[in-house]
Short mmCIF file of C-alpha atoms in Angstrom, two decimals:
data_model
loop_
_atom_site.label_atom_id
_atom_site.label_comp_id
_atom_site.label_asym_id
_atom_site.label_seq_id
_atom_site.Cartn_x
_atom_site.Cartn_y
_atom_site.Cartn_z
CA MET A 1 -0.10 -0.07 0.04
CA ARG A 2 1.00 3.33 -0.87
CA LEU A 3 1.03 5.93 2.13
CA LEU A 4 1.45 9.63 1.65
CA VAL A 5 2.28 11.37 4.86
CA VAL A 6 1.60 15.45 4.97
CA GLY A 7 2.92 17.55 7.87
CA ARG A 8 6.01 17.81 9.64
CA LEU A 9 7.78 14.50 10.94
CA SER A 10 7.92 15.26 14.28
CA GLY A 11 8.55 12.36 16.73
CA GLN A 12 5.64 11.04 17.20
CA LEU A 13 4.36 11.27 13.42
CA ALA A 14 7.99 9.80 12.71
CA THR A 15 6.95 6.56 14.64
CA ALA A 16 3.51 6.18 12.89
CA VAL A 17 5.17 6.21 9.81
CA LYS A 18 8.05 3.79 10.79
CA MET A 19 5.03 1.29 12.13
CA ALA A 20 3.34 1.98 8.77
CA MET A 21 5.89 0.67 6.95
CA ALA A 22 6.86 -1.92 9.19
CA HIS A 23 3.41 -3.56 7.96
CA GLY A 24 4.28 -3.01 4.37
CA ALA A 25 3.07 0.44 3.44
CA LYS A 26 5.69 2.18 1.27
CA VAL A 27 5.88 5.90 2.32
CA SER A 28 6.24 9.38 0.84
CA HIS A 29 6.06 12.50 2.52
CA VAL A 30 5.37 16.12 1.71
CA GLU A 31 4.45 19.16 4.39
CA ARG A 32 1.76 20.87 3.11
CA GLY A 33 -1.88 20.22 1.92
CA ASP A 34 -1.20 21.84 -1.83
CA GLN A 35 2.29 19.80 -2.32
CA ALA A 36 -0.06 16.46 -1.61
CA THR A 37 -2.23 17.41 -4.46
CA GLU A 38 0.70 18.45 -6.96
CA GLN A 39 2.35 15.40 -6.24
CA LEU A 40 -0.89 13.09 -6.61
CA ARG A 41 -1.28 14.83 -9.73
CA ARG A 42 2.00 14.35 -11.12
CA GLY A 43 1.43 10.72 -10.93
CA GLN A 44 3.12 9.62 -8.09
CA GLY A 45 -0.31 7.66 -6.45
CA ALA A 46 -1.22 7.15 -3.18
CA ASP A 47 -3.88 4.39 -1.89
CA LEU A 48 -3.96 6.97 1.32
CA LEU A 49 -3.13 10.36 2.96
CA MET A 50 -2.34 10.64 6.60
CA VAL A 51 -2.93 14.10 7.47
CA ASP A 52 -2.14 16.05 10.45
CA TYR A 53 -5.30 17.20 11.51
CA ARG A 54 -4.19 21.23 11.51
CA ILE A 55 -3.83 20.79 7.97
CA ASP A 56 -6.72 22.05 6.31
CA ILE A 57 -8.40 18.59 5.57
CA ALA A 58 -11.56 19.97 4.19
CA GLY A 59 -9.57 22.42 1.81
CA LEU A 60 -7.21 19.34 0.89
CA ILE A 61 -9.92 17.03 0.24
CA ALA A 62 -11.81 19.44 -1.98
CA ALA A 63 -8.39 20.33 -4.29
CA ASN A 64 -8.29 17.01 -4.69
CA GLU A 65 -11.56 16.50 -6.05
CA ALA A 66 -11.38 18.91 -8.21
CA GLU A 67 -8.60 17.36 -10.19
CA ARG A 68 -10.68 14.02 -9.86
CA ILE A 69 -8.26 12.70 -7.46
CA HIS A 70 -9.94 10.40 -5.24
CA VAL A 71 -8.07 8.91 -2.41
CA PRO A 72 -9.24 8.27 1.65
CA VAL A 73 -7.70 10.40 4.17
CA VAL A 74 -7.29 9.77 8.00
CA ALA A 75 -6.34 12.35 10.37
CA CYS A 76 -3.99 12.21 12.94
CA GLY A 77 -1.94 14.55 15.87
CA VAL A 78 -0.56 14.87 19.55
CA ASP A 79 -2.46 16.70 21.93
CA ALA A 80 -5.90 16.10 20.10
CA ASP A 81 -8.96 16.43 22.02
CA ALA A 82 -12.01 14.59 21.32
CA LYS A 83 -13.45 18.40 19.63
CA ASP A 84 -9.91 18.11 17.02
CA ALA A 85 -11.15 14.40 16.37
CA ALA A 86 -14.48 15.06 15.52
CA ASP A 87 -13.64 18.45 13.39
CA ALA A 88 -11.35 16.15 11.30
CA ILE A 89 -13.75 13.58 10.59
CA ARG A 90 -16.65 16.50 9.77
CA ALA A 91 -13.79 17.61 7.33
CA GLY A 92 -13.73 14.67 5.36
CA ALA A 93 -11.22 12.01 7.15
CA LYS A 94 -12.05 8.51 7.42
CA GLU A 95 -10.43 7.80 10.84
CA PHE A 96 -8.72 9.74 13.61
CA ILE A 97 -5.06 8.37 14.84
CA PRO A 98 -4.09 9.99 18.29
CA LEU A 99 -0.17 10.25 18.64
CA PRO A 100 1.99 8.57 20.48
CA PRO A 101 0.46 5.74 18.08
CA GLU A 102 -0.37 2.14 19.03
CA ALA A 103 1.22 -0.58 16.13
CA ASP A 104 -2.24 -2.55 16.75
CA LEU A 105 -4.36 0.29 15.80
CA ILE A 106 -1.75 1.45 13.11
CA ALA A 107 -2.45 -1.74 11.50
CA ALA A 108 -6.09 -2.02 11.95
CA VAL A 109 -6.39 1.41 10.12
CA LEU A 110 -4.55 1.11 7.57
CA SER A 111 -6.36 -2.49 6.69
CA ALA A 112 -9.99 -1.17 7.11
CA VAL A 113 -9.53 2.31 5.26
CA ALA A 114 -7.13 1.28 2.22
CA ASP A 115 -9.36 -2.42 2.18
CA ASP A 116 -6.17 -4.04 1.19
CA ASP A 117 -7.07 -6.93 3.34
CA ARG A 118 -8.86 -9.03 1.04
CA PRO A 119 -7.28 -12.37 0.36
CA LEU A 120 -8.03 -15.17 -1.88
CA ILE A 121 -9.40 -17.89 -0.13
CA SER A 122 -10.76 -20.93 -1.33
CA ALA A 123 -11.74 -24.68 -0.83
CA ASP A 124 -13.71 -25.63 -3.57
CA PRO A 125 -12.61 -27.62 -6.92
CA SER A 126 -13.68 -25.62 -9.45
CA MET A 127 -12.29 -22.60 -7.86
CA LYS A 128 -8.75 -23.93 -7.11
CA ALA A 129 -8.46 -25.13 -10.62
CA VAL A 130 -9.01 -21.12 -11.74
CA ILE A 131 -6.30 -20.31 -8.79
CA MET A 132 -3.77 -22.99 -10.53
CA LEU A 133 -4.20 -21.64 -13.59
CA ALA A 134 -3.65 -17.93 -12.24
CA ASP A 135 0.01 -19.44 -10.74
CA GLN A 136 0.77 -20.66 -14.07
CA VAL A 137 0.04 -17.40 -15.66
CA ALA A 138 1.03 -14.58 -13.03
CA ARG A 139 4.62 -13.80 -13.80
CA SER A 140 3.92 -14.09 -17.55
CA GLU A 141 3.92 -10.42 -19.49
CA ALA A 142 -0.02 -11.78 -21.06
CA SER A 143 -2.90 -9.66 -20.75
CA ILE A 144 -5.38 -11.27 -18.92
CA LEU A 145 -9.10 -10.66 -18.86
CA ILE A 146 -11.10 -12.00 -15.95
CA THR A 147 -14.80 -12.63 -16.31
CA GLY A 148 -17.84 -13.73 -13.84
CA GLU A 149 -20.55 -12.37 -12.38
CA SER A 150 -20.82 -9.25 -10.17
CA GLY A 151 -19.32 -9.68 -6.98
CA VAL A 152 -17.39 -12.97 -7.53
CA GLY A 153 -13.98 -11.61 -6.48
CA LYS A 154 -12.66 -10.43 -10.04
CA GLU A 155 -10.51 -7.54 -8.48
CA VAL A 156 -9.41 -9.71 -5.79
CA MET A 157 -8.22 -12.46 -8.41
CA ALA A 158 -6.17 -9.26 -10.30
CA ARG A 159 -4.40 -8.25 -6.96
CA TYR A 160 -3.42 -11.68 -6.79
CA LEU A 161 -1.88 -11.98 -10.16
CA HIS A 162 -0.41 -8.59 -9.66
CA ASN A 163 1.31 -10.01 -6.22
CA GLY A 164 2.49 -13.02 -8.01
CA SER A 165 4.17 -10.94 -11.13
CA LYS A 166 7.52 -10.07 -11.23
CA ARG A 167 5.81 -6.79 -10.91
CA ALA A 168 4.88 -7.17 -7.21
CA ASP A 169 6.74 -4.64 -5.88
CA ARG A 170 5.72 -2.01 -8.73
CA PRO A 171 1.98 -0.18 -8.45
CA PHE A 172 -0.81 -1.81 -8.68
CA ILE A 173 -3.73 0.67 -10.32
CA SER A 174 -6.85 0.17 -10.55
CA VAL A 175 -9.69 1.88 -12.66
CA ASN A 176 -13.59 1.39 -12.62
CA CYS A 177 -14.77 2.18 -16.15
CA ALA A 178 -18.13 1.94 -15.04
CA ALA A 179 -18.14 4.31 -12.30
CA ILE A 180 -16.35 7.48 -14.57
CA PRO A 181 -18.24 9.57 -17.01
CA ASP A 182 -17.22 8.89 -20.77
CA ASN A 183 -16.10 12.62 -21.11
CA LEU A 184 -13.82 12.18 -17.83
CA LEU A 185 -12.53 8.57 -18.54
CA GLU A 186 -10.09 9.16 -21.39
CA SER A 187 -8.42 11.78 -19.05
CA GLU A 188 -8.47 10.07 -15.90
CA LEU A 189 -6.88 6.96 -18.30
CA PHE A 190 -4.06 9.15 -20.34
CA GLY A 191 -3.80 12.68 -18.38
CA HIS A 192 -3.95 15.53 -20.03
CA GLU A 193 -1.84 18.67 -20.94
CA LYS A 194 -2.56 22.49 -18.95
CA GLY A 195 -5.15 24.26 -21.10
CA SER A 196 -6.65 21.40 -22.85
CA PHE A 197 -10.18 21.68 -22.05
CA THR A 198 -11.91 23.87 -19.92
CA GLY A 199 -10.94 23.19 -16.16
CA ALA A 200 -7.84 22.03 -17.05
CA MET A 201 -5.33 24.10 -15.23
CA ALA A 202 -2.33 21.74 -14.86
CA ARG A 203 -0.59 18.79 -16.66
CA ARG A 204 -2.69 15.43 -15.01
CA ILE A 205 -0.76 12.14 -15.27
CA GLY A 206 -3.46 9.54 -15.99
CA LYS A 207 -3.22 6.18 -14.54
CA PHE A 208 -1.22 4.53 -17.53
CA GLU A 209 1.36 7.02 -16.28
CA GLU A 210 1.11 6.15 -12.71
CA ALA A 211 0.85 2.43 -13.23
CA ASP A 212 4.25 2.64 -15.30
CA GLY A 213 6.55 -0.46 -14.49
CA GLY A 214 3.54 -2.39 -12.77
CA THR A 215 -0.38 -3.34 -13.28
CA LEU A 216 -3.63 -1.52 -14.11
CA LEU A 217 -6.68 -3.13 -13.61
CA LEU A 218 -9.27 -2.29 -16.02
CA ASP A 219 -12.45 -3.18 -14.29
CA GLU A 220 -15.81 -3.71 -15.96
CA ILE A 221 -14.02 -2.35 -19.48
CA SER A 222 -17.33 -3.91 -21.30
CA GLU A 223 -18.41 0.33 -19.86
CA MET A 224 -16.02 1.48 -21.97
CA ASP A 225 -17.35 3.80 -24.98
CA VAL A 226 -16.93 2.04 -27.95
CA ARG A 227 -14.49 5.47 -29.51
CA LEU A 228 -12.20 5.28 -26.51
CA GLN A 229 -11.65 1.72 -27.06
CA ALA A 230 -9.59 2.32 -30.43
CA LYS A 231 -7.35 4.53 -28.16
CA LEU A 232 -6.53 1.82 -25.71
CA LEU A 233 -5.97 -0.62 -28.45
CA ARG A 234 -3.03 1.51 -29.66
CA ALA A 235 -1.85 2.29 -25.88
CA ILE A 236 -1.70 -1.36 -25.71
CA GLN A 237 -0.33 -2.43 -29.32
CA GLU A 238 2.73 0.47 -29.01
CA ARG A 239 3.11 0.91 -25.19
CA VAL A 240 2.80 4.24 -25.66
CA ILE A 241 0.01 6.94 -25.01
CA ASP A 242 -1.13 10.55 -25.61
CA ARG A 243 -2.10 13.01 -23.22
CA VAL A 244 -5.31 14.79 -23.99
CA GLY A 245 -3.60 17.94 -25.51
CA GLY A 246 -0.45 16.71 -25.45
CA THR A 247 2.18 17.14 -29.01
CA LYS A 248 3.90 13.98 -28.34
CA PRO A 249 3.68 10.01 -27.72
CA VAL A 250 4.65 9.08 -23.66
CA PRO A 251 6.31 5.69 -23.33
CA VAL A 252 4.34 3.31 -20.55
CA ASN A 253 5.68 0.03 -19.55
CA ILE A 254 2.84 -1.52 -18.02
CA ARG A 255 0.58 -4.93 -17.77
CA ILE A 256 -2.86 -4.80 -18.22
CA ILE A 257 -5.56 -6.71 -16.41
CA ALA A 258 -9.32 -5.87 -17.58
CA THR A 259 -12.26 -7.58 -16.08
CA SER A 260 -16.00 -7.86 -17.17
CA ASN A 261 -19.27 -9.51 -16.18
CA ARG A 262 -20.88 -9.50 -19.27
CA ASP A 263 -20.32 -11.71 -22.49
CA LEU A 264 -17.61 -9.71 -24.68
CA ALA A 265 -18.45 -11.94 -27.59
CA LYS A 266 -21.88 -10.95 -27.56
CA SER A 267 -20.80 -6.99 -26.91
CA VAL A 268 -18.65 -8.02 -30.11
CA ALA A 269 -21.49 -9.27 -32.08
CA GLU A 270 -23.63 -6.41 -31.28
CA GLY A 271 -20.94 -3.42 -32.18
CA THR A 272 -20.35 -2.23 -28.25
CA PHE A 273 -16.72 -3.75 -27.95
CA ARG A 274 -14.16 -4.02 -30.27
CA GLU A 275 -13.22 -7.65 -31.24
CA ASP A 276 -9.28 -6.53 -32.04
CA LEU A 277 -9.55 -5.52 -28.07
CA LEU A 278 -11.05 -8.17 -27.35
CA TYR A 279 -8.23 -10.13 -28.69
CA ARG A 280 -5.42 -7.93 -27.23
CA LEU A 281 -6.98 -8.11 -23.66
CA ASN A 282 -7.88 -12.05 -24.00
CA VAL A 283 -4.81 -13.86 -24.02
CA VAL A 284 -5.53 -15.49 -21.01
CA ASN A 285 -9.02 -16.04 -19.91
CA LEU A 286 -10.19 -16.48 -16.12
CA ARG A 287 -13.61 -17.24 -15.35
CA LEU A 288 -14.60 -16.93 -12.01
CA PRO A 289 -17.59 -19.12 -10.95
CA ALA A 290 -20.43 -17.59 -9.05
CA LEU A 291 -20.42 -18.65 -5.49
CA ARG A 292 -23.25 -21.16 -5.95
CA GLU A 293 -21.23 -22.93 -8.72
CA ARG A 294 -18.86 -23.41 -5.77
CA PRO A 295 -20.53 -24.14 -2.34
CA GLY A 296 -17.09 -25.61 -1.22
CA ASP A 297 -16.41 -21.96 -0.73
CA ILE A 298 -19.43 -20.81 1.44
CA SER A 299 -18.19 -21.86 4.92
CA VAL A 300 -14.62 -20.95 4.45
CA LEU A 301 -15.10 -17.39 3.43
CA ALA A 302 -18.03 -17.32 5.80
CA ASP A 303 -15.67 -18.14 8.87
CA HIS A 304 -12.88 -15.66 7.18
CA PHE A 305 -15.50 -12.83 7.28
CA VAL A 306 -16.94 -13.71 10.78
CA LYS A 307 -13.19 -13.30 12.18
CA LYS A 308 -12.65 -9.90 9.94
CA TYR A 309 -15.86 -7.83 11.26
CA ALA A 310 -15.34 -9.50 14.78
CA ALA A 311 -11.89 -7.60 15.05
CA ALA A 312 -12.97 -4.80 13.34
CA ASN A 313 -16.29 -4.13 15.56
CA GLY A 314 -14.51 -5.02 18.67
CA VAL A 315 -16.56 -8.14 19.26
CA PRO A 316 -16.33 -11.70 20.23
CA VAL A 317 -15.50 -14.25 17.11
CA ARG A 318 -18.48 -16.59 17.65
CA PRO A 319 -18.75 -19.90 15.64
CA ILE A 320 -21.33 -20.47 13.34
CA SER A 321 -24.18 -22.83 13.86
CA ALA A 322 -24.94 -26.17 12.25
CA ASP A 323 -28.12 -24.87 10.99
CA ALA A 324 -26.58 -21.89 10.20
CA ARG A 325 -24.01 -23.43 8.02
CA ARG A 326 -26.56 -25.20 6.24
CA ALA A 327 -28.86 -22.12 5.19
CA LEU A 328 -25.38 -20.58 4.03
CA ILE A 329 -25.03 -23.67 1.52
CA SER A 330 -28.21 -23.57 0.68
CA HIS A 331 -28.94 -20.07 -0.06
CA ARG A 332 -28.55 -19.02 -4.07
CA TRP A 333 -25.93 -15.50 -3.57
CA ASN A 334 -27.41 -13.98 -6.59
CA GLY A 335 -24.53 -10.88 -4.97
CA ASN A 336 -21.80 -13.88 -4.49
CA VAL A 337 -18.88 -12.95 -2.05
CA ARG A 338 -20.14 -9.34 -1.86
CA GLU A 339 -23.52 -10.26 -0.81
CA LEU A 340 -22.06 -13.45 1.82
CA GLU A 341 -19.55 -10.69 2.98
CA ASN A 342 -22.18 -8.12 3.74
CA ALA A 343 -24.39 -10.84 5.18
CA MET A 344 -21.82 -12.29 7.79
CA HIS A 345 -21.12 -8.50 8.62
CA ARG A 346 -24.30 -7.97 9.70
CA ALA A 347 -24.55 -11.58 11.48
CA VAL A 348 -21.48 -10.67 13.79
CA LEU A 349 -23.22 -7.75 14.85
CA LEU A 350 -26.89 -9.21 15.33
CA ALA A 351 -25.43 -12.25 16.93
CA VAL A 352 -26.41 -13.17 20.59
CA GLY A 353 -25.46 -16.36 22.60
CA PRO A 354 -22.33 -18.86 22.02
CA GLU A 355 -22.83 -19.10 18.15
CA ILE A 356 -24.16 -17.20 15.10
CA ASP A 357 -27.63 -18.94 14.53
CA VAL A 358 -29.88 -18.54 11.28
CA GLU A 359 -31.67 -15.70 12.94
CA ALA A 360 -28.58 -13.50 13.06
CA ILE A 361 -28.13 -14.03 9.10
CA ARG A 362 -29.70 -11.49 7.63
CA LEU A 363 -30.94 -10.44 4.18
CA PRO A 364 -30.57 -7.04 2.64
CA ASP A 365 -34.43 -6.55 3.29
CA GLY A 366 -33.71 -7.50 7.04
CA GLN A 367 -35.59 -11.14 6.75
CA PRO A 368 -33.77 -14.04 8.09
CA LEU A 369 -32.30 -16.54 6.20
CA SER A 370 -34.12 -19.83 6.50
CA ALA A 371 -32.71 -22.98 6.47
CA GLY A 372 -35.33 -24.73 5.20
CA SER A 373 -36.02 -22.38 2.42
CA HIS A 374 -33.98 -23.76 -0.21
CA GLY A 375 -34.72 -27.55 0.15
CA ALA A 376 -34.98 -29.97 2.81
CA ALA A 377 -32.35 -28.43 5.53
CA GLY A 378 -30.10 -27.46 2.20
CA TYR A 379 -29.43 -31.16 1.39
CA ASP A 380 -31.24 -31.25 -1.83
CA SER A 381 -30.96 -27.76 -2.82
CA PRO A 382 -29.06 -27.00 -6.13
CA ALA A 383 -26.18 -25.78 -4.26
CA ALA A 384 -26.04 -28.50 -2.14
CA ARG A 385 -26.17 -30.81 -4.98
CA ALA A 386 -23.21 -29.07 -6.62
CA ALA A 387 -21.31 -29.54 -3.87
CA GLN A 388 -21.56 -33.13 -4.53
CA THR A 389 -21.14 -33.01 -7.66
CA ALA A 390 -17.75 -30.90 -7.62
CA ASP A 391 -17.04 -33.69 -4.39
CA ALA A 392 -17.36 -36.38 -7.35
CA VAL A 393 -14.91 -34.81 -9.54
CA THR A 394 -12.62 -34.67 -7.59
CA ARG A 395 -12.56 -37.52 -6.36
CA ALA A 396 -12.31 -39.07 -10.12
CA HIS A 397 -9.00 -37.57 -10.52
CA VAL A 398 -7.63 -40.44 -7.91
CA GLY A 399 -6.00 -43.46 -9.71
CA GLN A 400 -5.27 -41.16 -12.82
CA THR A 401 -1.80 -41.26 -14.42
CA VAL A 402 0.54 -38.60 -14.79
CA ALA A 403 0.26 -38.66 -18.60
CA GLN A 404 -3.54 -39.01 -17.55
CA MET A 405 -3.33 -35.42 -15.44
CA GLU A 406 -0.75 -34.03 -17.89
CA LYS A 407 -3.17 -34.50 -20.79
CA THR A 408 -6.15 -32.74 -18.87
CA LEU A 409 -3.42 -29.25 -18.25
CA ILE A 410 -2.43 -28.95 -22.01
CA LEU A 411 -5.70 -28.93 -23.43
CA ASP A 412 -7.42 -26.94 -20.73
CA THR A 413 -4.61 -24.45 -20.93
CA LEU A 414 -5.11 -24.28 -24.85
CA SER A 415 -8.29 -23.89 -24.45
CA HIS A 416 -7.97 -20.76 -22.28
CA CYS A 417 -5.91 -19.41 -24.96
CA LEU A 418 -8.59 -19.92 -27.43
CA GLY A 419 -6.45 -22.43 -29.57
CA ASN A 420 -3.23 -19.93 -29.63
CA ARG A 421 -0.27 -22.80 -29.22
CA THR A 422 2.25 -20.04 -28.59
CA HIS A 423 0.70 -18.74 -25.67
CA ALA A 424 -0.34 -22.19 -24.46
CA ALA A 425 3.51 -23.38 -24.68
CA ASN A 426 4.42 -20.18 -22.74
CA ILE A 427 1.83 -20.59 -19.77
CA LEU A 428 3.30 -24.36 -19.69
CA GLY A 429 6.54 -23.38 -19.92
CA ILE A 430 7.37 -25.85 -22.70
CA SER A 431 8.68 -25.29 -25.89
CA ILE A 432 6.26 -25.15 -28.88
CA ARG A 433 7.40 -28.03 -30.28
CA THR A 434 6.80 -30.13 -27.92
CA LEU A 435 3.36 -28.71 -27.37
CA ARG A 436 2.66 -29.53 -30.87
CA ASN A 437 4.13 -33.34 -30.60
CA LYS A 438 1.46 -33.64 -27.30
CA LEU A 439 -1.05 -32.35 -29.77
CA ASN A 440 -0.18 -34.78 -32.61
CA GLU A 441 0.27 -37.79 -29.66
CA TYR A 442 -3.30 -36.32 -28.58
CA ALA A 443 -5.21 -36.26 -31.99
CA ASP A 444 -3.78 -39.96 -33.11
CA GLU A 445 -6.01 -41.01 -30.16
CA GLY A 446 -9.37 -39.61 -31.50
CA VAL A 447 -9.45 -36.44 -29.53
CA GLN A 448 -10.61 -33.42 -30.48
CA ILE A 449 -7.97 -30.09 -30.83
CA ILE A 450 -9.29 -26.90 -29.84
CA ALA A 451 -7.88 -24.65 -33.03
CA PRO A 452 -6.86 -21.06 -33.10
CA GLN A 453 -10.45 -19.16 -33.11
CA SER A 454 -11.32 -17.11 -36.12
CA GLY A 455 -9.40 -13.81 -36.56
CA VAL A 456 -6.28 -14.52 -33.76
CA ALA A 457 -3.05 -14.23 -35.67
CA ALA A 458 -0.06 -16.42 -34.66
CA SER A 459 1.05 -14.28 -31.84
CA GLY A 460 -2.25 -14.32 -30.47
CA TYR A 461 -3.32 -10.62 -31.49
CA ALA A 462 -6.00 -10.03 -34.16
CA ALA A 463 -4.89 -9.93 -37.18
CA ALA A 464 -4.71 -6.82 -39.31
#
């Protein structure tokens, strides 16, 4: 996490900075609010601002937002009373850290405000297969498209890929393409020069340059206007970007990860997404199954969220009762992991007694999650049957030979690469000749081998 400290580094603030660094934060420092805004404008980004409460916090936040820079702020200070802390919160700070600092408090605030503590947790075979493929491709430079329903954890997977990559010590920058209006997204991505449009009072570095050397996540890329897609395609192909109003291209060195909750092939057919851009992004596809398709993950995720929100709210960790666990597994979870997380957060707050029972697990409308509403105590529900199927699939691997498992891995990887032999060989860590020999061997056995998809050149990119 990138932490920008704003204020004079007196003894107690310096101690807080050292504690933050001990918890993995990469710290930079300025003394004034205007310097903080200027540093963020120049692309020296931050995930969190730690600001001395005596600085004009409201003015700093307003100046940042005028530049469309949205970074959470925590206030801190020595000898601050309750009124000072309340004033800082009213000015827009998310939290107040009294100084001298406590190491546990620093760690909790960094985790809660920056929301970096989102590990990739799984026990279900279908999700573990996706994670295995992610581990294979993480250290490559290939662009990756992560698909799946809203709430399945696409951004968590993107961070997992970045942390496992050769760029892990460089920035991970995320842009939500659905949350930024079309007329502002170009400037957000590529930056702009002073005077390039009304309100452009100074040069602004965009997310491409901010992510230089690291990873850029284009979240929900299907929402991007088709006209901007052409400029994005050039940036990915040529590894250069043009700032709005700029006169010369700017080189960038980034890895692209994109996510979508839509069927992009269908979007291509409808003319709302460029086919050549899809092929550039979809070198490797990671499809995250919906939570109802991986019931083996429900219990372990629920336990994780119980521990997380018990600690965050200062309440004891209660175990989930057997009836509640069956109800969780039988529920459909249309909102996926995000819905489950919210439900368990509520349950931690509403639970009474020694366990979290069904009555404490509430739906968004306040209704309790009934153990019997989705089949006989969950045993005959679609989710339960899916769990049985997943278990059967896992057991089916037992007794297979190494050659059989190798065949499965090679064919699955080729399928994920849309039939592209070169990319599949790179991911598998074998030569293209070895891959071709294996595929010829499987074809001789009568196995149907996927051919490269129409329109994909030998390199895996769209043909000109």
